[in-house]
Coordinates of N, CA and C in Angstrom, one line a residue:
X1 N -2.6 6.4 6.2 CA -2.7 7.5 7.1 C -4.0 7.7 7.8
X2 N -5.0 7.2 6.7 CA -6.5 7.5 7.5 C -6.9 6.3 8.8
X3 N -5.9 5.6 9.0 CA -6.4 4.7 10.0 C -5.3 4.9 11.3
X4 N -4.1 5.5 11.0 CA -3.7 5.9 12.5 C -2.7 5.0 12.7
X5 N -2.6 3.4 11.7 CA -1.9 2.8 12.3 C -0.5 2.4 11.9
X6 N 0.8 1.7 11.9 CA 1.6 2.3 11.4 C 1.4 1.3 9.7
X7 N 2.7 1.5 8.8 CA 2.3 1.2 7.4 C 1.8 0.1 7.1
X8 N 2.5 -0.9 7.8 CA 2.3 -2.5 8.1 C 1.0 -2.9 8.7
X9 N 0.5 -2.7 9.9 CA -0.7 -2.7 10.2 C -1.9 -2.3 9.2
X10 N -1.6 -0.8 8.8 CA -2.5 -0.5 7.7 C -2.5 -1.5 6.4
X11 N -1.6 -2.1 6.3 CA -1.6 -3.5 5.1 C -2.1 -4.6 5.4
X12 N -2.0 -5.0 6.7 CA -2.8 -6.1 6.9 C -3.9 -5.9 7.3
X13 N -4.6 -4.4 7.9 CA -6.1 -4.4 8.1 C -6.7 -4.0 6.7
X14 N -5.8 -3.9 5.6 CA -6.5 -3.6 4.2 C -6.7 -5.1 3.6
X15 N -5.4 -5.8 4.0 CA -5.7 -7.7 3.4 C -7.0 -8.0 4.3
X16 N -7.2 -8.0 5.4 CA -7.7 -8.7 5.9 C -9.1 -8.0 5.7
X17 N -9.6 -6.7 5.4 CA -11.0 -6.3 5.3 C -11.3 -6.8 3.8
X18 N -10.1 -6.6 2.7 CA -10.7 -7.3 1.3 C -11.3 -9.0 1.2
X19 N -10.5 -9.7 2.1 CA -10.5 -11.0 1.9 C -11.6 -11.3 3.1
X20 N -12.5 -10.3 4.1 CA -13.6 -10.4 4.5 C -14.8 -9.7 3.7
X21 N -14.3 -8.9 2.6 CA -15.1 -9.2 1.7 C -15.3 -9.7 1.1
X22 N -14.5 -10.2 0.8 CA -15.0 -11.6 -0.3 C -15.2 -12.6 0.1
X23 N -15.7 -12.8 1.1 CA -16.5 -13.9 2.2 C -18.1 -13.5 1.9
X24 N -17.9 -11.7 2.0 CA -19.2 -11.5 2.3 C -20.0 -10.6 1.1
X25 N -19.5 -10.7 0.1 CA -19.9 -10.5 -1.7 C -20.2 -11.9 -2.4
X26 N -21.1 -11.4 -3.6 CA -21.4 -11.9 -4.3 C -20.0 -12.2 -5.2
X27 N -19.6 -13.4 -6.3 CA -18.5 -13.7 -6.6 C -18.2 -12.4 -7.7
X28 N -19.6 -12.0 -8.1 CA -19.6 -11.2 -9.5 C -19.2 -9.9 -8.9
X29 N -19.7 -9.3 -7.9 CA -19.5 -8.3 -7.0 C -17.9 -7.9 -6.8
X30 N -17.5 -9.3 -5.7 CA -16.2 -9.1 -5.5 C -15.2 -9.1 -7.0
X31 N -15.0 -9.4 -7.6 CA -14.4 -9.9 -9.0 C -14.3 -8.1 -9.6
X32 N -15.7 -7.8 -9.6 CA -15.7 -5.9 -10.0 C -15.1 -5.5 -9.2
X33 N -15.0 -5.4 -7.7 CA -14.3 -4.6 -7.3 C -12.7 -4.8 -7.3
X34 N -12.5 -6.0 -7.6 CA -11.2 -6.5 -8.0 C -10.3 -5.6 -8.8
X35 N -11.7 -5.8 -10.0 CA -11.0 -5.2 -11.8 C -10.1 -3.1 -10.9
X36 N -11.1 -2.7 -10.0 CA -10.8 -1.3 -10.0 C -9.5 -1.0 -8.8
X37 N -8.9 -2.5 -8.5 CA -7.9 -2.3 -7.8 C -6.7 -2.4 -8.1
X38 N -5.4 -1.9 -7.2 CA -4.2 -2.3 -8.0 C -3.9 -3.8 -7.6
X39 N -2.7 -3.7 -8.6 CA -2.3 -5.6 -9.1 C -2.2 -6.2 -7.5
X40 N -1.5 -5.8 -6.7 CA -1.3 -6.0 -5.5 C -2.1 -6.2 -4.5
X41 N -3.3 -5.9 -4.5 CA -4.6 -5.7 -3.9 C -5.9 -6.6 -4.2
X42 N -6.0 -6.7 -5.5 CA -6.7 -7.9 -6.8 C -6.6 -9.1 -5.9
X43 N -5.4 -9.6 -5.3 CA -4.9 -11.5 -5.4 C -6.2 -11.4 -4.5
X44 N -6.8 -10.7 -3.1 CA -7.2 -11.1 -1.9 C -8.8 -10.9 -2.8
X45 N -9.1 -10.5 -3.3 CA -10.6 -10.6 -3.6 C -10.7 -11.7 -4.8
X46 N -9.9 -12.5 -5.1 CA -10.0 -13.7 -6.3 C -11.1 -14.3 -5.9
X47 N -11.4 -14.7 -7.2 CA -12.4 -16.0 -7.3 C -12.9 -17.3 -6.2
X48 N -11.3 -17.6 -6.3 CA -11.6 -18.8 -5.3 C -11.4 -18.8 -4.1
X49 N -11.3 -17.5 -3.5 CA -11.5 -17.0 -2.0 C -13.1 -17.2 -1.9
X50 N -13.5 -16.6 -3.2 CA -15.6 -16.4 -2.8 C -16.0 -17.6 -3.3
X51 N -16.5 -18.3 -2.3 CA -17.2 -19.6 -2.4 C -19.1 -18.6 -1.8
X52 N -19.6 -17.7 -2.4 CA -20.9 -17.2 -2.4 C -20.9 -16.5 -0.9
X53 N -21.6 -15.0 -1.6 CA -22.2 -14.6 -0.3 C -22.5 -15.0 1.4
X54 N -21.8 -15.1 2.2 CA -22.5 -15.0 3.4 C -22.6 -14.3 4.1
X55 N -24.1 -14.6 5.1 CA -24.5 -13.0 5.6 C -24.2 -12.7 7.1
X56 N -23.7 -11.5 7.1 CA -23.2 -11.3 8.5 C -23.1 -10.0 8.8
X57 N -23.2 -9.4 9.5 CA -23.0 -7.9 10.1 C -22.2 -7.2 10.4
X58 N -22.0 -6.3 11.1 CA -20.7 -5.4 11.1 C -20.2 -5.8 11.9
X59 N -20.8 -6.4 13.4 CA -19.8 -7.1 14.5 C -18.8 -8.2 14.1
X60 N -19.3 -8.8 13.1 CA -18.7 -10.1 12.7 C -17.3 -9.7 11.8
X61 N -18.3 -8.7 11.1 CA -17.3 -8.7 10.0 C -16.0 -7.7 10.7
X62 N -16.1 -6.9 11.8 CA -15.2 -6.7 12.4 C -14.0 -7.6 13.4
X63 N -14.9 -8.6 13.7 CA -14.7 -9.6 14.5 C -13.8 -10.6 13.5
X64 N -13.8 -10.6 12.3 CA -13.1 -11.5 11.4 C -11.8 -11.0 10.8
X65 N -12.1 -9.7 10.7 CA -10.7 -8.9 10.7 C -10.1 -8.9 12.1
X66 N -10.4 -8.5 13.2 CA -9.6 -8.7 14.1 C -9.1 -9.9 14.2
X67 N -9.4 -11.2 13.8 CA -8.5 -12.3 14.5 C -7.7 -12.2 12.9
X68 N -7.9 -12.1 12.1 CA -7.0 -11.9 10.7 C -5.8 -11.0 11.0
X69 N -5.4 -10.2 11.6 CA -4.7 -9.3 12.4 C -4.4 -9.2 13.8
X70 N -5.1 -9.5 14.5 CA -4.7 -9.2 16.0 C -4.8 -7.9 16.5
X71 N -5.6 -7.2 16.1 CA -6.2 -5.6 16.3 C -7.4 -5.8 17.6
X72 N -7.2 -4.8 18.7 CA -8.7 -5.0 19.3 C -9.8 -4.6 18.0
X73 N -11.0 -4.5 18.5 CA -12.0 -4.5 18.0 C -12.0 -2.9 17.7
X74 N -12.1 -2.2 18.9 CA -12.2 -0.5 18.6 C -10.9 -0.5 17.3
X75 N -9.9 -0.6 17.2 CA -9.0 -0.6 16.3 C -9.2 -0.7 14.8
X76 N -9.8 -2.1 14.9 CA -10.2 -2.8 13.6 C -11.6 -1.6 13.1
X77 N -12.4 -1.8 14.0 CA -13.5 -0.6 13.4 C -13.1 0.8 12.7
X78 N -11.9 1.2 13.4 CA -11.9 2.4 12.4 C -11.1 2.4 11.9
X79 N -10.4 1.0 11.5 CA -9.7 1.1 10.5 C -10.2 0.6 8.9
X80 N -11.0 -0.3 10.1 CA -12.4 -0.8 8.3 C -13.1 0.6 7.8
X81 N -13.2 1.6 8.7 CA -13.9 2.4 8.2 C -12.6 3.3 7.3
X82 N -11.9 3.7 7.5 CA -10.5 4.2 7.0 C -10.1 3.4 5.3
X83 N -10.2 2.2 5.5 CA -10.5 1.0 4.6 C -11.5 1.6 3.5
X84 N -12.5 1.7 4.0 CA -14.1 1.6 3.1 C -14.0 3.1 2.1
X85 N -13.4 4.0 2.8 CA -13.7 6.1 3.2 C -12.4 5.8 1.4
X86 N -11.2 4.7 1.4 CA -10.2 4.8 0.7 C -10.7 4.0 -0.4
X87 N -12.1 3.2 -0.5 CA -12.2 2.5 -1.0 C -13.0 3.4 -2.3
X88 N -14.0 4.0 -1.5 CA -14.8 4.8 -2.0 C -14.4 6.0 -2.7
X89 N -13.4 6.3 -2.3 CA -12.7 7.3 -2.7 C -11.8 7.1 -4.1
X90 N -11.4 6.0 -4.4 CA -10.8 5.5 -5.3 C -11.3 4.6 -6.5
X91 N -12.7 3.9 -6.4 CA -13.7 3.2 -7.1 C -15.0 3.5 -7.6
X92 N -15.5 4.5 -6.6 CA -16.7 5.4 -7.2 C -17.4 4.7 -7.1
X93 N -18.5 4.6 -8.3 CA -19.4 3.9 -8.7 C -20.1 2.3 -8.2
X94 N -18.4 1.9 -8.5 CA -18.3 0.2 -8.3 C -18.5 0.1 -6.4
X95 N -17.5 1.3 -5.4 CA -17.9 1.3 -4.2 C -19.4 0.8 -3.6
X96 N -20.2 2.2 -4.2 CA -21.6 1.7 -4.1 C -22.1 0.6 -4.4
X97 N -21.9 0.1 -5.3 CA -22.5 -1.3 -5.8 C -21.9 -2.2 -4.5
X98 N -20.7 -2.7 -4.3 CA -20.4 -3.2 -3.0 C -21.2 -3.2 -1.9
X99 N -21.6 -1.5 -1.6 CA -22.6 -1.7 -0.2 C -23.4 -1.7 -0.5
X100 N -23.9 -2.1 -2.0 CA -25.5 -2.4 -1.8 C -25.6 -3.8 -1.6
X101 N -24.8 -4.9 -0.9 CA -24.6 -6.1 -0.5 C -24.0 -5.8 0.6
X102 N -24.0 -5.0 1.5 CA -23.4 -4.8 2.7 C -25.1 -4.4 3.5
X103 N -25.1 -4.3 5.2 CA -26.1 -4.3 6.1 C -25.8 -3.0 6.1
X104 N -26.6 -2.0 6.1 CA -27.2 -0.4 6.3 C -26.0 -0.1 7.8
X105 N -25.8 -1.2 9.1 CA -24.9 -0.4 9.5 C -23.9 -0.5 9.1
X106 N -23.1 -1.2 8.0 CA -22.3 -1.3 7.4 C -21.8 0.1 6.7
X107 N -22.7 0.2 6.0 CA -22.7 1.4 4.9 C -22.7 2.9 5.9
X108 N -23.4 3.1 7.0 CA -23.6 4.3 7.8 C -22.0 4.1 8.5
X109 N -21.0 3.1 8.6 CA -19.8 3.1 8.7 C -19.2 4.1 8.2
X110 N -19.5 4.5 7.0 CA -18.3 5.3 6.1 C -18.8 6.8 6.2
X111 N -20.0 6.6 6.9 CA -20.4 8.2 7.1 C -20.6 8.8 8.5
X112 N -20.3 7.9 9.3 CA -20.0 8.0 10.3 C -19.2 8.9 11.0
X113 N -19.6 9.6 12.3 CA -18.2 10.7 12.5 C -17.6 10.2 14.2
X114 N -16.4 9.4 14.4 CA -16.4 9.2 15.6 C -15.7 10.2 16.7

C-alpha cells in the first residue's frame, strides 16, 4: 500500500530492493536482516547472492532496481523508500544496523517527505 503500486509490482520492487541489498551489505549484515524476515522474503538476501559489500549510492542502487523491474526511476525511488519506511517498521534495531552500511543519502530516504 505504502508504495502506490499494484500488489505484484509491490513484490517485485520488494525482490528486487532486497536482492540490491545484498549486493550492497556486508554478508554478516545481510544474513541478520535475513533472520528478521519472513520465510518468503529470506531466499533473496541468502548467502550466496552476497559475494561482499559493494559500494554504490542511491542513484545506482535505484538504477539497479529499476532494470530488476522495469519501473521508471521516480517510481523505483519511492517505492525503495516505501520498501525501507516497511522495513524499518518491522526489524527495528537490525533496520539501523543495515543503514549503518548504507550512504547518509540513503538513510535521509526514509525520512524524507516528498
Amino acid at each position: 500500500e505504502r508504495s502506490g503500486l499494484s500488489r505484484q509490482e509491490a513484490a517485485d520492487v520488494t525482490r528486487a530492493t532486497l536482492e540490491t541489498l545484498a549486493d550492497r551489505l556486508s554478508g554478516g549484515e545481510a544474513q541478520d536482516l535475513a533472520a528478521q524476515l519472513p520465510d518468503g522474503l529470506r531466499e533473496y538476501l541468502r548467502a550466496e547472492r552476497n559475494k561482499g559489500a559493494k559500494r554504490f549510492g542511491l542513484d545506482e542502487f535505484v538504477d539497479r532496481i529499476s532494470q530488476r523491474n522495469g519501473l521508471k526511476p521516480e517510481e523505483t525511488r519511492t517505492a525503495l523508500r516505501a520498501v525501507f519506511i516497511t522495513l524499518r517498521d518491522t526489524t527495528g534495531d537490525e533496520f539501523d544496523q543495515v543503514m549503518s552500511q548504507l550512504p547518509k543519502e540513503m538513510q535521509n530516504l526514509v525520512t524524507a517527505t516528498f
